[in-house]
């Protein structure tokens, strides 16, 4: 059974970088049949799929158009985890952030991290 | 851009009754549609994918139907643990969620 454990700060200042990590157990970040995703949820934007990383003989990343210029998702094979970096955050980026496993739908989810963007 | 619209926003149902939730896509997503359940303070849980296939461990009282632009999630006999918010999500293009339907106790 796949388990995902999120970590990272819950408060980020405007214009700074939001950074979260998702540790994987029960699967490998390098799996050829999985994808590793970040999804966020806020009252104003609902559930929003931000992006994913996956390995198919080489690494690929896909990002939502809404955050494409600000987002990076990186795998860390040495620690079997993946990370989210979102640059130049504003209060609009305040949300609960989830990591999730799934190629087209999210089959396993992390516990969620409330990230507040405020000075 | 595809828009996913769920209705109603809130559904009041008595325990043991049937609940029917709708999800409409602004353009065809074929059968590339999933349903999730979310309870307060928890992450969403996958219920249905491929419009009608139950995910592992999901009770048979949950069923999905539809294709193209019109989809339905039916809960045949509501149990106390089924009162929650339900979301549809299309994956024919970039994954996109609907706004949700809250199923509350009548």
CSV table of C-alpha atoms in Angstrom, one decimal:
chain,number,residue,atom,x,y,z
A,1,UNK,CA,0.0,0.0,0.0
A,2,UNK,CA,1.4,3.3,-1.0
A,3,UNK,CA,1.8,6.0,1.6
A,4,UNK,CA,2.8,9.6,1.1
A,5,UNK,CA,4.1,11.8,3.9
A,6,UNK,CA,4.3,15.5,3.3
A,7,UNK,CA,6.6,18.0,5.0
A,8,UNK,CA,7.4,21.7,4.7
A,9,UNK,CA,6.6,25.1,6.2
A,10,UNK,CA,3.0,26.3,6.7
A,11,UNK,CA,3.8,30.0,6.4
A,12,UNK,CA,5.5,31.7,3.5
A,13,UNK,CA,6.0,35.4,2.9
A,14,UNK,CA,4.8,37.1,-0.2
A,15,UNK,CA,7.3,37.0,-3.2
A,16,UNK,CA,9.2,34.1,-1.6
A,17,UNK,CA,9.3,30.4,-2.6
A,18,UNK,CA,6.9,27.8,-1.3
A,19,UNK,CA,8.7,24.5,-0.9
A,20,UNK,CA,7.2,21.1,0.1
A,21,UNK,CA,8.4,17.5,0.0
A,22,UNK,CA,6.5,14.3,-0.3
A,23,UNK,CA,8.2,11.1,0.9
A,24,UNK,CA,7.0,7.9,-0.7
A,25,UNK,CA,6.7,4.4,0.9
A,26,UNK,CA,5.4,1.3,-0.8
A,27,UNK,CA,6.4,2.4,-4.3
A,28,UNK,CA,9.3,4.0,-6.1
A,29,UNK,CA,9.5,7.6,-7.4
A,30,UNK,CA,11.3,6.0,-10.4
A,31,UNK,CA,8.4,3.6,-11.2
A,32,UNK,CA,7.7,3.3,-14.9
A,33,UNK,CA,4.0,3.0,-14.2
A,34,UNK,CA,3.3,5.8,-11.7
A,35,UNK,CA,3.2,9.6,-11.8
A,36,UNK,CA,3.8,11.9,-8.8
A,37,UNK,CA,1.6,14.9,-8.5
A,38,UNK,CA,0.9,18.1,-6.5
A,39,UNK,CA,-2.7,19.3,-6.1
A,40,UNK,CA,-3.9,22.2,-4.1
A,41,UNK,CA,-7.3,23.2,-2.7
A,42,UNK,CA,-8.6,26.6,-1.7
A,43,UNK,CA,-12.1,28.0,-1.2
A,44,UNK,CA,-11.6,30.4,-4.1
A,45,UNK,CA,-10.0,28.1,-6.6
A,46,UNK,CA,-11.3,24.7,-5.5
A,47,UNK,CA,-9.2,21.6,-6.3
A,48,UNK,CA,-6.4,22.5,-8.7
A,49,UNK,CA,-4.0,20.0,-10.3
A,50,UNK,CA,-0.6,21.8,-10.3
A,51,UNK,CA,1.8,19.4,-12.0
A,52,UNK,CA,3.5,16.0,-12.0
A,53,UNK,CA,6.8,14.3,-12.5
A,54,UNK,CA,7.2,10.8,-13.9
A,55,UNK,CA,9.8,8.4,-15.2
A,56,UNK,CA,9.5,6.6,-18.5
A,57,UNK,CA,13.1,5.8,-19.4
A,58,UNK,CA,13.8,9.4,-18.7
A,59,UNK,CA,12.2,12.1,-16.5
A,60,UNK,CA,9.2,14.1,-17.6
A,61,UNK,CA,7.4,17.0,-16.0
A,62,UNK,CA,4.0,18.5,-16.8
A,63,UNK,CA,2.7,21.7,-15.3
A,64,UNK,CA,-0.6,23.5,-15.2
A,65,UNK,CA,-0.7,26.6,-17.4
A,66,UNK,CA,-1.8,28.7,-14.5
A,67,UNK,CA,1.5,28.2,-12.6
A,68,UNK,CA,3.8,27.0,-15.4
A,69,UNK,CA,6.1,30.0,-15.1
A,70,UNK,CA,6.6,29.6,-11.3
A,71,UNK,CA,6.5,25.9,-10.6
A,72,UNK,CA,9.2,23.2,-10.4
A,73,UNK,CA,8.6,19.5,-9.3
A,74,UNK,CA,11.7,17.5,-8.8
A,75,UNK,CA,12.2,13.8,-8.0
A,76,UNK,CA,14.8,12.7,-5.5
A,77,UNK,CA,15.7,9.1,-6.2
A,78,UNK,CA,18.2,8.9,-3.3
A,79,UNK,CA,15.4,9.6,-0.8
A,80,UNK,CA,12.5,8.2,-2.7
A,81,UNK,CA,10.6,11.5,-2.6
A,82,UNK,CA,9.6,14.4,-4.7
A,83,UNK,CA,9.3,18.1,-4.1
A,84,UNK,CA,7.3,21.2,-5.1
A,85,UNK,CA,8.7,24.6,-5.5
A,86,UNK,CA,6.4,27.5,-6.3
A,87,UNK,CA,8.1,30.9,-6.8
A,88,UNK,CA,6.9,34.4,-6.3
A,89,UNK,CA,4.0,33.5,-4.1
A,90,UNK,CA,1.1,35.8,-3.4
A,91,UNK,CA,-1.8,35.5,-0.9
A,92,UNK,CA,-3.7,33.8,-3.8
A,93,UNK,CA,-1.4,30.8,-3.4
A,94,UNK,CA,-2.8,30.2,0.1
A,95,UNK,CA,-4.2,26.7,0.0
A,96,UNK,CA,-4.0,23.2,1.3
A,97,UNK,CA,-1.4,21.4,-0.8
A,98,UNK,CA,-1.5,17.7,-1.4
A,99,UNK,CA,0.9,15.3,-3.0
A,100,UNK,CA,-0.7,12.4,-4.8
A,101,UNK,CA,0.2,9.2,-6.8
A,102,UNK,CA,-1.6,8.6,-10.1
A,103,UNK,CA,-1.2,8.8,-13.8
A,104,UNK,CA,-4.6,10.2,-14.7
A,105,UNK,CA,-6.4,10.2,-11.5
A,106,UNK,CA,-5.1,10.5,-7.9
A,107,UNK,CA,-5.2,7.0,-6.3
A,108,UNK,CA,-3.2,7.8,-3.1
A,109,UNK,CA,-2.9,11.1,-1.4
A,110,UNK,CA,-0.7,12.7,1.2
A,111,UNK,CA,-2.2,14.2,4.4
A,112,UNK,CA,-2.2,17.8,3.1
A,113,UNK,CA,-0.3,20.9,4.2
A,114,UNK,CA,-2.0,24.2,4.8
A,115,UNK,CA,0.3,26.8,3.4
A,116,UNK,CA,-0.5,30.4,4.2
A,117,UNK,CA,1.1,33.2,2.3
A,118,UNK,CA,1.3,36.2,4.6
A,119,UNK,CA,3.9,38.7,5.8
B,1,UNK,CA,-10.7,25.1,-21.9
B,2,UNK,CA,-13.0,22.4,-20.5
B,3,UNK,CA,-15.3,23.5,-17.7
B,4,UNK,CA,-16.6,20.8,-15.2
B,5,UNK,CA,-20.0,21.7,-13.6
B,6,UNK,CA,-21.5,19.7,-10.8
B,7,UNK,CA,-25.0,19.9,-9.6
B,8,UNK,CA,-26.6,20.4,-7.3
B,9,UNK,CA,-24.2,22.3,-5.1
B,10,UNK,CA,-25.9,20.7,-2.0
B,11,UNK,CA,-28.0,17.6,-1.8
B,12,UNK,CA,-30.1,16.9,1.3
B,13,UNK,CA,-30.8,13.2,1.7
B,14,UNK,CA,-32.1,11.0,4.5
B,15,UNK,CA,-30.0,7.9,5.5
B,16,UNK,CA,-31.1,4.9,3.5
B,17,UNK,CA,-32.2,7.0,0.5
B,18,UNK,CA,-30.7,7.1,-2.9
B,19,UNK,CA,-28.5,10.1,-3.9
B,20,UNK,CA,-27.9,11.1,-7.5
B,21,UNK,CA,-25.1,13.6,-8.3
B,22,UNK,CA,-24.4,15.1,-11.7
B,23,UNK,CA,-21.3,16.3,-13.5
B,24,UNK,CA,-21.3,18.0,-16.8
B,25,UNK,CA,-18.3,18.7,-19.1
B,26,UNK,CA,-18.3,21.6,-21.5
B,27,UNK,CA,-16.9,19.4,-24.1
B,28,UNK,CA,-16.6,15.6,-24.5
B,29,UNK,CA,-14.1,13.9,-22.2
B,30,UNK,CA,-15.1,10.4,-23.4
B,31,UNK,CA,-15.1,8.1,-20.4
B,32,UNK,CA,-12.1,9.8,-18.8
B,33,UNK,CA,-13.8,10.8,-15.7
B,34,UNK,CA,-13.2,10.1,-12.0
B,35,UNK,CA,-15.2,10.7,-8.8
B,36,UNK,CA,-13.8,11.4,-5.4
B,37,UNK,CA,-15.3,11.7,-1.9
B,38,UNK,CA,-13.9,14.2,0.6
B,39,UNK,CA,-14.7,14.4,4.3
B,40,UNK,CA,-13.8,17.4,6.5
B,41,UNK,CA,-10.1,17.6,7.3
B,42,UNK,CA,-9.2,14.7,5.0
B,43,UNK,CA,-7.8,14.3,1.5
B,44,UNK,CA,-10.1,13.3,-1.3
B,45,UNK,CA,-10.5,9.5,-1.8
B,46,UNK,CA,-10.9,8.0,-5.3
B,47,UNK,CA,-14.2,6.3,-5.7
B,48,UNK,CA,-14.7,5.8,-9.5
B,49,UNK,CA,-12.6,6.0,-12.6
B,50,UNK,CA,-13.3,5.4,-16.2
B,51,UNK,CA,-16.7,6.9,-15.5
B,52,UNK,CA,-18.0,3.6,-14.1
B,53,UNK,CA,-15.2,1.4,-12.5
B,54,UNK,CA,-15.1,1.3,-8.8
B,55,UNK,CA,-11.7,1.9,-7.2
B,56,UNK,CA,-10.2,-0.8,-4.9
B,57,UNK,CA,-12.2,-1.2,-1.7
B,58,UNK,CA,-15.1,1.0,-2.7
B,59,UNK,CA,-18.6,-0.4,-1.7
B,60,UNK,CA,-21.0,-1.6,-4.4
B,61,UNK,CA,-23.5,1.1,-3.4
B,62,UNK,CA,-21.4,3.6,-5.3
B,63,UNK,CA,-21.9,3.5,-9.0
B,64,UNK,CA,-21.0,5.8,-11.9
B,65,UNK,CA,-22.4,6.2,-15.3
B,66,UNK,CA,-22.2,8.4,-18.4
B,67,UNK,CA,-19.8,9.3,-21.2
B,68,UNK,CA,-19.1,12.3,-23.3
B,69,UNK,CA,-20.4,15.3,-21.4
B,70,UNK,CA,-22.9,13.9,-18.9
B,71,UNK,CA,-22.0,11.8,-15.9
B,72,UNK,CA,-23.8,10.6,-12.8
B,73,UNK,CA,-22.6,9.3,-9.5
B,74,UNK,CA,-25.3,7.3,-7.7
B,75,UNK,CA,-25.2,6.2,-4.0
B,76,UNK,CA,-27.9,3.6,-3.8
B,77,UNK,CA,-28.6,3.7,0.0
B,78,UNK,CA,-26.8,6.4,1.9
B,79,UNK,CA,-24.9,5.3,5.0
B,80,UNK,CA,-23.9,7.8,7.7
B,81,UNK,CA,-20.3,7.7,6.5
B,82,UNK,CA,-21.3,8.8,3.0
B,83,UNK,CA,-22.2,12.3,4.0
B,84,UNK,CA,-19.4,14.3,2.5
B,85,UNK,CA,-18.4,16.4,-0.5
B,86,UNK,CA,-18.1,14.7,-3.9
B,87,UNK,CA,-16.0,15.9,-6.8
B,88,UNK,CA,-15.7,14.8,-10.4
B,89,UNK,CA,-12.5,15.1,-12.3
B,90,UNK,CA,-11.8,14.7,-16.0
B,91,UNK,CA,-8.5,13.4,-17.3
B,92,UNK,CA,-9.1,13.6,-21.1
B,93,UNK,CA,-7.0,16.7,-21.1
B,94,UNK,CA,-5.1,18.4,-18.2
B,95,UNK,CA,-6.8,17.1,-15.0
B,96,UNK,CA,-9.6,19.3,-14.0
B,97,UNK,CA,-12.0,19.1,-11.1
B,98,UNK,CA,-15.6,20.1,-10.8
B,99,UNK,CA,-16.7,22.4,-8.0
B,100,UNK,CA,-18.2,19.7,-5.8
B,101,UNK,CA,-21.5,18.5,-4.4
B,102,UNK,CA,-22.1,18.4,-0.7
B,103,UNK,CA,-24.3,15.6,0.4
B,104,UNK,CA,-25.8,16.5,3.8
B,105,UNK,CA,-28.2,14.8,6.1
B,106,UNK,CA,-31.9,15.7,5.6
